Coordinates of C-alpha atoms and ligand atoms in Angstrom, one line a residue:
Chain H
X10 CA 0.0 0.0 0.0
X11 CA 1.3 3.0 -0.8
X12 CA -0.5 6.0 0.2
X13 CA 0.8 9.8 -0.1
X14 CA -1.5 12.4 0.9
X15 CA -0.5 16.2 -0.4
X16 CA -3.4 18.2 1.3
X17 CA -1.1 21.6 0.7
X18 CA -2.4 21.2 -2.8
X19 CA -6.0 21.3 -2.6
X20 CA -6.5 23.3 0.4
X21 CA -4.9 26.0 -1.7
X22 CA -8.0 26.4 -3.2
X23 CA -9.9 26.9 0.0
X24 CA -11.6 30.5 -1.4
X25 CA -13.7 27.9 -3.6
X26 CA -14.5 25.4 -0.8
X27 CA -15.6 28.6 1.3
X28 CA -17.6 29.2 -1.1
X29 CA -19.1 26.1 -2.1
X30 CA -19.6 25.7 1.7
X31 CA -22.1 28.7 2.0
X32 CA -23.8 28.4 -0.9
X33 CA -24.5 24.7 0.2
X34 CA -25.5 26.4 3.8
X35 CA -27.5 29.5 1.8
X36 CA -29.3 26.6 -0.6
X37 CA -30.6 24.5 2.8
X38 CA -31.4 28.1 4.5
X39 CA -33.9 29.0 1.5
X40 CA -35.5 24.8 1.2
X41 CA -35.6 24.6 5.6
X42 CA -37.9 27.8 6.3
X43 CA -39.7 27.4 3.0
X44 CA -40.5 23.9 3.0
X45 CA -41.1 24.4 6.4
X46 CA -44.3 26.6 5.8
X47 CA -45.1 24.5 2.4
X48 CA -45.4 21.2 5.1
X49 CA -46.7 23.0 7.8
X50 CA -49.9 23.7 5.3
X51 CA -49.3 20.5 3.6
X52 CA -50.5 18.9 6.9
X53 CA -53.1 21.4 7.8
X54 CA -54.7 20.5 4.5
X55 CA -54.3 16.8 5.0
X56 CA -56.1 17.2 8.4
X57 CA -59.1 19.2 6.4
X58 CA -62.6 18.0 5.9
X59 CA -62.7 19.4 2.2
X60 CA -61.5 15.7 0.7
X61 CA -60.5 17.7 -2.2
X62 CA -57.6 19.4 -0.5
X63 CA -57.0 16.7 1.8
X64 CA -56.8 14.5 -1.4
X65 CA -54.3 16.8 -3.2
X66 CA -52.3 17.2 -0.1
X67 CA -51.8 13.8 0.2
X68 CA -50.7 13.0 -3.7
X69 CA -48.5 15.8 -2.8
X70 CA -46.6 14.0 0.1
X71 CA -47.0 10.4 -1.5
X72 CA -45.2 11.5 -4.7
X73 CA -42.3 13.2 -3.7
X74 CA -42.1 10.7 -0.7
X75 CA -41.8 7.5 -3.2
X76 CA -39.5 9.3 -5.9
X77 CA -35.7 9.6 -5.9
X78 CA -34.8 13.5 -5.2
X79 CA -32.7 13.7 -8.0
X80 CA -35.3 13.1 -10.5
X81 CA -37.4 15.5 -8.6
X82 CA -34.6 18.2 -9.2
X83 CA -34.3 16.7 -12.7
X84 CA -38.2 17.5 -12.7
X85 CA -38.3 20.8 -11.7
X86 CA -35.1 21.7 -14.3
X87 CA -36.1 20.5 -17.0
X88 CA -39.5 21.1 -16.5
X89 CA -39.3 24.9 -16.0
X90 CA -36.4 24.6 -19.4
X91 CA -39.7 23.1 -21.5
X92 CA -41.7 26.2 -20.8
X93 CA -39.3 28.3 -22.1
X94 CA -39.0 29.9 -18.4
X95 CA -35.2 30.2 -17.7
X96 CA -34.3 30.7 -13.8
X97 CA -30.8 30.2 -12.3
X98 CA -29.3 26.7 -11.0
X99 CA -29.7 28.4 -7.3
X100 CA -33.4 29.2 -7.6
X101 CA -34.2 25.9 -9.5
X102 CA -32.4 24.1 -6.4
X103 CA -34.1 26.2 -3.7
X104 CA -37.7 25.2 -5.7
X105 CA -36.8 21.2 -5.8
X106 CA -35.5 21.1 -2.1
X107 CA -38.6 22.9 -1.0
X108 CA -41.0 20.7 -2.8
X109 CA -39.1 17.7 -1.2
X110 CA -38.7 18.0 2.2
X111 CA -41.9 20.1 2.4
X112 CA -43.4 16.6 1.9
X113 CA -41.3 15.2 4.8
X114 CA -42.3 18.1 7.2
X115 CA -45.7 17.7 6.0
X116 CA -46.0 14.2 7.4
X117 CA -44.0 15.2 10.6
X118 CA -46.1 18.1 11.0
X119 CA -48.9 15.6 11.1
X120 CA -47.8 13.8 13.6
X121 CA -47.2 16.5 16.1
X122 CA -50.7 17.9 15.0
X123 CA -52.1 14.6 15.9
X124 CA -50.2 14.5 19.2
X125 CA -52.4 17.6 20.5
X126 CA -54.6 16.3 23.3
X127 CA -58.5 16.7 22.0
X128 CA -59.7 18.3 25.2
X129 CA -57.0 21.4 24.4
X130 CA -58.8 21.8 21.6
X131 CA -62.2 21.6 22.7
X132 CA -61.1 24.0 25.5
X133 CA -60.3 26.2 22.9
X134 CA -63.4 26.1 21.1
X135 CA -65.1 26.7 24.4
X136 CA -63.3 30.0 25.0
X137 CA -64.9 30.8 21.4
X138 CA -61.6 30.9 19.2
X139 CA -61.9 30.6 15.7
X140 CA -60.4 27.5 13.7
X141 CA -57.8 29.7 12.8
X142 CA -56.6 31.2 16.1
X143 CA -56.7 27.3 17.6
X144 CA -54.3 26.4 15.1
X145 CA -52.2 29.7 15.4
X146 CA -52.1 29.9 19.5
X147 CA -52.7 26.4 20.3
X148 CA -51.8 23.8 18.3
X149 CA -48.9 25.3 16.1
X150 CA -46.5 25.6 18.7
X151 CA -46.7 22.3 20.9
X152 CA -46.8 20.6 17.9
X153 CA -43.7 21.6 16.9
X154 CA -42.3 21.4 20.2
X155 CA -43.7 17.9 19.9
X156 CA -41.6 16.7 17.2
X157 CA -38.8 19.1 16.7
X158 CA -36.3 16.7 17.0
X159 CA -37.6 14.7 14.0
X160 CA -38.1 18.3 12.3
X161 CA -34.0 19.3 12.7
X162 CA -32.9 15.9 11.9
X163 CA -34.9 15.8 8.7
X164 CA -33.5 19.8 7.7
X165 CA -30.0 18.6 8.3
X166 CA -30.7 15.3 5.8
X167 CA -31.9 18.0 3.6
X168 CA -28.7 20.2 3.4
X169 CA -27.0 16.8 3.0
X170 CA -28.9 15.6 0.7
X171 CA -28.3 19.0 -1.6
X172 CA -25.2 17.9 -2.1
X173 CA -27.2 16.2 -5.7
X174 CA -27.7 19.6 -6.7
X175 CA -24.2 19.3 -8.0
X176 CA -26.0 17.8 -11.2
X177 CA -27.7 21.2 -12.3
X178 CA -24.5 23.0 -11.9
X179 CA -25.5 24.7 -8.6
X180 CA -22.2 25.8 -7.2
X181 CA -22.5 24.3 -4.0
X182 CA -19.7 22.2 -1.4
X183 CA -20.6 19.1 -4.0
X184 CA -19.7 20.9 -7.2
X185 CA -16.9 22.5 -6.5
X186 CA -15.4 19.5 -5.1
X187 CA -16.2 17.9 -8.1
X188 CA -14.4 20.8 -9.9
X189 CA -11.4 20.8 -7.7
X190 CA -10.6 17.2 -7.5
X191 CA -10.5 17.0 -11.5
X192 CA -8.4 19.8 -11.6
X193 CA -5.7 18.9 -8.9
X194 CA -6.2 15.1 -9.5
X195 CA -6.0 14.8 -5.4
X196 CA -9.8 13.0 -5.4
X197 CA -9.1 11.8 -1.7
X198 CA -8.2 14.5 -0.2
X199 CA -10.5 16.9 -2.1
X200 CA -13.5 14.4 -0.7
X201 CA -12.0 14.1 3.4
X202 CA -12.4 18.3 2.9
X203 CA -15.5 18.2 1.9
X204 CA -16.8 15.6 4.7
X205 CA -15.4 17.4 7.4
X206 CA -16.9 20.5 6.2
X207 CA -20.2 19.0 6.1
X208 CA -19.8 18.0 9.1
X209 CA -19.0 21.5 10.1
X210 CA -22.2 22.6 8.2
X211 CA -24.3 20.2 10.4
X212 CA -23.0 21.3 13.7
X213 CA -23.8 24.6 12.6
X214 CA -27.6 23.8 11.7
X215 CA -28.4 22.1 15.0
X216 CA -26.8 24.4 17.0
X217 CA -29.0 27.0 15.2
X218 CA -31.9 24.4 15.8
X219 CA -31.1 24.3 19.5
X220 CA -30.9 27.9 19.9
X221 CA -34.3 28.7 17.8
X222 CA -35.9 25.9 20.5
X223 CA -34.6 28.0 23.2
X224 CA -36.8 31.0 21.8
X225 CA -39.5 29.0 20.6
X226 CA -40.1 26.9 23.9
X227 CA -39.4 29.7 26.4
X228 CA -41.3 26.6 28.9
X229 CA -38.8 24.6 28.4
X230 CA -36.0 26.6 29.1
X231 CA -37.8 28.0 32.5
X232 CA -38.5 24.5 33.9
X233 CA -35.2 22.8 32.5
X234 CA -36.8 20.5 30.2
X235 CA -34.6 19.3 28.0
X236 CA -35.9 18.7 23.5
Chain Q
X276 CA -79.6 36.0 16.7
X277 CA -79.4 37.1 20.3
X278 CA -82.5 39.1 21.8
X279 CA -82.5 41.3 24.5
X280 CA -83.0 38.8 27.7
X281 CA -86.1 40.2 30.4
X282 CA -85.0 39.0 33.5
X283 CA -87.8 36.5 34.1
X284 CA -86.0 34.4 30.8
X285 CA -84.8 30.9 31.3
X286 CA -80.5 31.1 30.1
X287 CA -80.9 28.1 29.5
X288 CA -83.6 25.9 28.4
X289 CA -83.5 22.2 26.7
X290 CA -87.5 21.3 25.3
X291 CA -87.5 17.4 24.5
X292 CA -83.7 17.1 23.4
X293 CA -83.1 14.3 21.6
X294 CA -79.6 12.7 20.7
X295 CA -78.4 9.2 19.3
X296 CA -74.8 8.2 19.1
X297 CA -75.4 5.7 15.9
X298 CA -77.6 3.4 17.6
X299 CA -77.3 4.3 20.9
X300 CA -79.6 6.9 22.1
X301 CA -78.3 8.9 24.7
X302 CA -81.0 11.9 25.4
X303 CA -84.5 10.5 24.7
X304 CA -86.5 13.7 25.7
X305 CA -84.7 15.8 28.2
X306 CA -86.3 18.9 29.4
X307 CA -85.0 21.6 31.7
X308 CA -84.5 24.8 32.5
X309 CA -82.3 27.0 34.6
X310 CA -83.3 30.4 35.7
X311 CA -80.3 33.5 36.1
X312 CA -78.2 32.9 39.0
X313 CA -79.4 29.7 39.5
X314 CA -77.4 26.7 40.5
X315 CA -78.9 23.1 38.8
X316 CA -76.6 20.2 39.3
X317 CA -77.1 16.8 37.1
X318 CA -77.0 13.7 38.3
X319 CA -77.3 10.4 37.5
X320 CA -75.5 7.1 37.1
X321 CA -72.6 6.5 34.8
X322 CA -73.5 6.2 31.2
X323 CA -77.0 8.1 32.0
X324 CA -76.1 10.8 29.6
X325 CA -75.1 13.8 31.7
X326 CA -72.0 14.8 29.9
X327 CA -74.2 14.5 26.7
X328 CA -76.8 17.0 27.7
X329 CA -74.0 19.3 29.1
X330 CA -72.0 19.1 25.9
X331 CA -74.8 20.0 24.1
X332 CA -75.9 23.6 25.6
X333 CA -72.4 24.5 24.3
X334 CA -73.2 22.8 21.4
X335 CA -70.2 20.1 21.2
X336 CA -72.8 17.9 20.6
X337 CA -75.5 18.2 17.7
X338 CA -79.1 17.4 18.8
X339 CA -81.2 14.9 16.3
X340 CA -84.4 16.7 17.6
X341 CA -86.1 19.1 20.0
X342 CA -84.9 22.7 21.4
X343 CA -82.1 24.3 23.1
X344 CA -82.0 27.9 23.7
X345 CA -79.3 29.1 25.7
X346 CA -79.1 33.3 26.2
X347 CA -81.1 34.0 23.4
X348 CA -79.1 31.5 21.2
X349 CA -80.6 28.8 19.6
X350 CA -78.4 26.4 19.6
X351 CA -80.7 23.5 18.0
X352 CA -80.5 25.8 14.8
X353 CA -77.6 25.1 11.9
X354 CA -77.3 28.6 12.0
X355 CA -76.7 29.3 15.6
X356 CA -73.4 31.6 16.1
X357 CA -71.4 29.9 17.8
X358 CA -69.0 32.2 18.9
X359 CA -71.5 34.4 20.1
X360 CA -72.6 31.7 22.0
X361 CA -69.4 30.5 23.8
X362 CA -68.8 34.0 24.4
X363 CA -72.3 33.8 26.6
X364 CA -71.1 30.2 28.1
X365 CA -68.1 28.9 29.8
X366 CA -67.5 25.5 30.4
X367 CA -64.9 23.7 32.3
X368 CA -63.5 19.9 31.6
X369 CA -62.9 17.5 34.2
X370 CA -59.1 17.3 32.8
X371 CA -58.4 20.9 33.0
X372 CA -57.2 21.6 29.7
X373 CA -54.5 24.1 30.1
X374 CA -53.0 25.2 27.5
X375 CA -49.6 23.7 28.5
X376 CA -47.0 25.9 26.6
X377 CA -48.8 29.1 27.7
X378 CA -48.0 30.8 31.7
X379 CA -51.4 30.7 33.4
X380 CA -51.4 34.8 32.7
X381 CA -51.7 33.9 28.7
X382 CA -54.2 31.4 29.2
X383 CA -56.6 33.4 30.8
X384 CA -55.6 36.8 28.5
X385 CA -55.7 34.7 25.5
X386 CA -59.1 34.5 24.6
X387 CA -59.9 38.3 26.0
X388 CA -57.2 39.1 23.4
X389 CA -58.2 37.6 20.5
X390 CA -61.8 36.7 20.2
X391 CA -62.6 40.5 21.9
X392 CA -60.0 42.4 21.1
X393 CA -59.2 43.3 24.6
X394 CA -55.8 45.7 25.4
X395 CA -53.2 43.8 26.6
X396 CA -53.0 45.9 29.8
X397 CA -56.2 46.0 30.6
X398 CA -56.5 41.7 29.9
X399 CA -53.3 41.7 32.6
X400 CA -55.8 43.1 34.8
X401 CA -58.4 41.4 34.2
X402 CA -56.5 37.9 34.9
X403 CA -55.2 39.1 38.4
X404 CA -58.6 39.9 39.3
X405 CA -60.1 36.1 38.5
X406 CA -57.0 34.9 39.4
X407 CA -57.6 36.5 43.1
X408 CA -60.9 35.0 42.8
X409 CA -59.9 31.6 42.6
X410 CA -57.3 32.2 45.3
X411 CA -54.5 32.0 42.7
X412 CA -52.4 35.2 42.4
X413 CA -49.4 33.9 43.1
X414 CA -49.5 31.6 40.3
X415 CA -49.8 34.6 37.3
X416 CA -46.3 33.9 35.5
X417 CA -46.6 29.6 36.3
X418 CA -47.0 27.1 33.8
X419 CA -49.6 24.7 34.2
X420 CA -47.2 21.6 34.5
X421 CA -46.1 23.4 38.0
X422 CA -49.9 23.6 39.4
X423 CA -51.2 20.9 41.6
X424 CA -54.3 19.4 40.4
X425 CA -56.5 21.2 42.3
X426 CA -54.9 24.6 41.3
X427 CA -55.0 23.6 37.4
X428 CA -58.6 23.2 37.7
X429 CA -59.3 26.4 39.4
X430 CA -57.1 28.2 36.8
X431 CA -59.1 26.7 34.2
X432 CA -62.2 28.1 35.7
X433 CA -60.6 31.6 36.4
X434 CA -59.4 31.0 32.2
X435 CA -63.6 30.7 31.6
X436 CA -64.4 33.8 34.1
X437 CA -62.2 35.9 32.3
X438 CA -64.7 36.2 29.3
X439 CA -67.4 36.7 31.4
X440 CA -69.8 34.3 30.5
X441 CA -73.6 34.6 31.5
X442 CA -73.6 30.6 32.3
X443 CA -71.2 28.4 33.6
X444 CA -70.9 24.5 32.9
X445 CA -69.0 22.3 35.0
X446 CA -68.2 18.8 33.7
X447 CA -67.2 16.5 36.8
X448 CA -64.6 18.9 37.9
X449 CA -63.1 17.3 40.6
X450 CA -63.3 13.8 39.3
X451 CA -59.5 14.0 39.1
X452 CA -58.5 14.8 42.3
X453 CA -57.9 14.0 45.8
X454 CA -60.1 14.9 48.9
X455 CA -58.5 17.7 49.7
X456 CA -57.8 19.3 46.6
X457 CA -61.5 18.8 45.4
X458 CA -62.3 20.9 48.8
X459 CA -60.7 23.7 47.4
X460 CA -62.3 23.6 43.7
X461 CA -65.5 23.3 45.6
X462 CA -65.0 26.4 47.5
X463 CA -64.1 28.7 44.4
X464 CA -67.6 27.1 42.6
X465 CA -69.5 27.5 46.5
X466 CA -68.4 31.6 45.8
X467 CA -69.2 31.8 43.1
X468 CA -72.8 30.4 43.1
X469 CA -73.0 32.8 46.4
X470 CA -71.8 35.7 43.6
X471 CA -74.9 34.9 41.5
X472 CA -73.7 32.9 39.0
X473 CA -75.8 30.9 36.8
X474 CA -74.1 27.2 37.0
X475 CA -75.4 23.8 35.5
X476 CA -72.7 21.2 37.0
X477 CA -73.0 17.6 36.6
X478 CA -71.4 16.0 40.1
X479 CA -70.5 13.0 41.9
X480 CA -70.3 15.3 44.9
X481 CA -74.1 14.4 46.6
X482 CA -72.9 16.1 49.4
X483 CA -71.8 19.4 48.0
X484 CA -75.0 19.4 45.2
X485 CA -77.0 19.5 48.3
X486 CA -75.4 22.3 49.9
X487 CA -75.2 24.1 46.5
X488 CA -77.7 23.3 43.9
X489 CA -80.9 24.8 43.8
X490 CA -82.4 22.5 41.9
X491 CA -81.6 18.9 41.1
X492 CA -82.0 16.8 37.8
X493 CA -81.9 13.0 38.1
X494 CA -81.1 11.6 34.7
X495 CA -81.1 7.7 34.2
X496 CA -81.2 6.2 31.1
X497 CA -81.4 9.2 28.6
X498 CA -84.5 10.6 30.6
X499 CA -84.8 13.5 33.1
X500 CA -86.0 11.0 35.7
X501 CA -87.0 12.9 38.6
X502 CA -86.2 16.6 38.9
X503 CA -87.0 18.8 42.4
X504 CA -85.1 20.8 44.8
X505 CA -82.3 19.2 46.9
X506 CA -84.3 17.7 49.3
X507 CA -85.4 15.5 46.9
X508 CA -81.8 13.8 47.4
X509 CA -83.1 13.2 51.1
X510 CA -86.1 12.1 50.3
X511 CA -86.3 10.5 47.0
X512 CA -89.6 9.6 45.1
X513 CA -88.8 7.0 42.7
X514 CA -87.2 4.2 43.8
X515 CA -83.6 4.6 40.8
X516 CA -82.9 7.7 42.6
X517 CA -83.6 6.1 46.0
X518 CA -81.0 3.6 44.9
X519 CA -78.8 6.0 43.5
X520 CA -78.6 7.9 46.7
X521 CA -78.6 5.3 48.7
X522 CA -75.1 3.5 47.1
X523 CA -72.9 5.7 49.3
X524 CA -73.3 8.2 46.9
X525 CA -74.6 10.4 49.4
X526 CA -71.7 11.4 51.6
X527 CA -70.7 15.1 52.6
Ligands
ATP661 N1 -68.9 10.7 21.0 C1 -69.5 9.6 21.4 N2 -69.7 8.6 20.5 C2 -70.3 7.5 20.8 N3 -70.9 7.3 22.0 C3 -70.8 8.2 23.0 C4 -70.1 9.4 22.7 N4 -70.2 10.2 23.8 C5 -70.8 9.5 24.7 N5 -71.2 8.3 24.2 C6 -72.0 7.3 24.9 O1 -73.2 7.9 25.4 C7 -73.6 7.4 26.6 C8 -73.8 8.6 27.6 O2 -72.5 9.2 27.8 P1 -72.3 10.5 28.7 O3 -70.8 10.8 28.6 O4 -73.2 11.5 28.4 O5 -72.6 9.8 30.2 P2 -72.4 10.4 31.6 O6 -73.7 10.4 32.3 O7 -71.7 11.7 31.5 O8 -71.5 9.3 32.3 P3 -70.2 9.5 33.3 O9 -70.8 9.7 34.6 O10 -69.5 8.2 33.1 O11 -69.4 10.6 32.8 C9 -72.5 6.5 27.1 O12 -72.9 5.2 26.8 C10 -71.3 6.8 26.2 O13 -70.6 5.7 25.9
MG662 MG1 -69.7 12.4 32.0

């Protein structure tokens, strides 16, 4: 075995992995807080008694939950290309990642909503709230609290998983690996760079998770619950 | 929808309510009505469809047939407004229902806030003063995990004061909890029925709807079975309340 690492020569080029790195962190910034709404009123319109909407919702979360997210990307490219509308590789990656893990927040998002004891709700309706002021001051927020921890796992897969992106030419951690390694021939040690960073990149979400819980749950951080 | 109440006007009056769980028909003709600032507990044995004729003043139960009017409301109708209704009636669960990520001050200013657009300020107010009357001040900026039982449940009904309803309904209220902390529920509903409030409460407590109730309704089996002031849990006329008073139901 004869193994020779030269590390010198591709972290040179750190400006470009930098670079990759945020726009990777930018890309899963735009998909986490809007496929966070899209699922949030995925599930609300799964829970409806309109079937129609309930009906639609569902398709919805089936599709994109049983397809591979790089033929969803492929989707949305291409798709956009054939009716002549031309948007850049960031936007088109932003759109894709938001239709796919809206779908998986839309199926957490049930799960919390579900989780919200009947009699809170009945108390609610007793104290004459409207459907939409239960959802807003009652259910929203314990549901989350509920199931956060799914919620921030799945948004970190999600910022992994961008790493497909690559394909459309977004310049993101992926892509410009792929761009260094061919140019400097050092695959290895272009890909243990781009690990750690992702690694890196995950700290850096749940730690943003963790502190967004502390304002979202000010409960829990009075009584010392922990997520 | 609402008239203006005269004073003589029943709040609340059920005319040969009739409701059916699929085959199963849980108020076959009940009948009664409660006069301003009067006190009516329910009664009756498990199953005997108490909870079901409460449920349904506040309309979280449909009625098949018959009529409810409650404050001018009639709640029978499709149309009925409902939260013009709920704003006239406050009801409070056996479980509580806190709202668990909210400090007891935001439960009770909650619904002030948003369904009557009260001033922040002035709700802040508002929830010391109900919270004083249920002997809970000190607990303003708690959450409802830290409350005993017994001080959930008066929160709950300070939460149901706060939007000043013209009825109260009390489901079994201190069917979760121990001697001692029922005592102190009991007293906050005892003050308030010497306040004048208008209460329909369905008990266990034979002892307390004694002391409290003016007016008793016996149901068994879907019917108002006997109905009468409480001396009629003394002396019973038909011989199911009879039984029913005499299982040790009757403590106090
Ligand atoms: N939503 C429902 N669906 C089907 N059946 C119901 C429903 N609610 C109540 N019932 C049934 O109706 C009957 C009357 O119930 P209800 O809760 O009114 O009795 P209750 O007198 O309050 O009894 P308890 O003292 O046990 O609370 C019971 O047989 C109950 O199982
Ligand atoms: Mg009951």
């Amino acid at each position: 075995m004869n193994l020779q690492l030269d590390f010198p020569a591709v972290l040179e080029r750190w400006p470009s992995f930098l670079a990759g790195a945020a726009l990777t962190l930018e890309l899963a910034f735009f998909a986490t807080v809007l496929g966070a709404l899209l699922g949030t009123l995925a599930a609300v319109g799964r829970g409806t008694r309109n079937s129609l909407i309930a009906g639609a919702c569902k398709v919805y979360v089936e599709t994109i939950r049983n397809t591979p997210l790089l033929v969803q990307i492929f989707l949305v490219y291409f798709g956009l290309a054939s009716l002549g509308l031309k948007y850049s590789a960031f936007t088109v990656a932003v759109a894709a990642l938001t239709i796919n893990v809206g779908a998986y927040t839309a199926e957490i998002m049930r799960a919390g909503f579900e989780a919200i004891p009947r009699g809170q709700i009945e108390a609610a309706e007793g104290l004459a709230l409207s459907r939409l002021q239960i959802y807003w001051h009652i259910i929203l927020l314990p549901a989350i609290e509920k199931v956060y921890p799914a919620l921030t796992s799945q948004f970190v897969l999600l910022m992994l998983a961008s790493s497909v992106c690559s394909q459309i030419s977004a310049e993101e951690l992926t892509a410009v690996a792929n761009y260094i390694q061919s140019d400097t021939y050092r695959a290895f040690e272009t890909y243990i760079i781009v690990a750690v960073l992702y690694v890196i990149l995950s700290l850096v979400m749940r730690a943003g998770f963790w502190s967004l819980g502390l304002v979202l749950f000010p409960r829990r951080r009075r009584l010392g619950t922990p997520l | 929808m609402q008239q203006n109440l005269s004073s003589t006007e029943p709040i609340v009056s059920l005319h040969n309510v009739q409701k059916s769980f699929g085959p199963l028909r849980v108020l076959d003709g009940v009948s009664f009505t409660v006069a301003r600032g009067e006190v009516l507990a329910l009664i009756g044995r498990s199953g005997s469809g108490k909870s079901t004729a409460l449920r349904c003043i506040d309309r979280f139960e449909k009625v098949d047939g018959g009529e409810i009017v409650v404050c001018g409301h009639r709640v029978d109708r499709p149309d009925v407004d409902l939260r013009a209704l709920r704003q006239d009636v406050g009801i409070v669960f056996q479980s509580y229902n806190l709202f668990p990520h909210l400090t007891i001050e935001q439960n009770i200013t909650l619904a002030p806030c948003a369904v009557k657009g009260m001033a922040a300020s002035q709700a802040k107010d508002l929830a010391r003063k109900v919270l004083a009357q249920v002997g809970l001040e000190e607990k303003l900026h708690a959450y409802p995990e830290q409350l005993s039982g017994g001080q959930q449940q008066r929160a709950a009904i300070a939460r149901s004061l706060a939007m000043q309803p013209k009825v109260m309904l009390f489901d079994e209220v201190t069917s979760a909890l121990d001697p001692e902390l029922t005592a102190e529920v009991l007293k906050v509903i005892e003050q308030l029925a010497a306040d004048g409030m208008t209460m329909v409460m369905v008990t266990h407590e034979m002892g307390f709807a004694k002391g409290i109730a003016d007016r008793i309704v016996f149901m068994h089996r879907g019917k108002v079975h006997e109905t009468g002031p409480a001396s009629i849990l003394t002396s019973p006329t038909t011989p199911e309340l009879t039984q029913f008073v005499g299982t040790g139901n009757l403590k106090s």
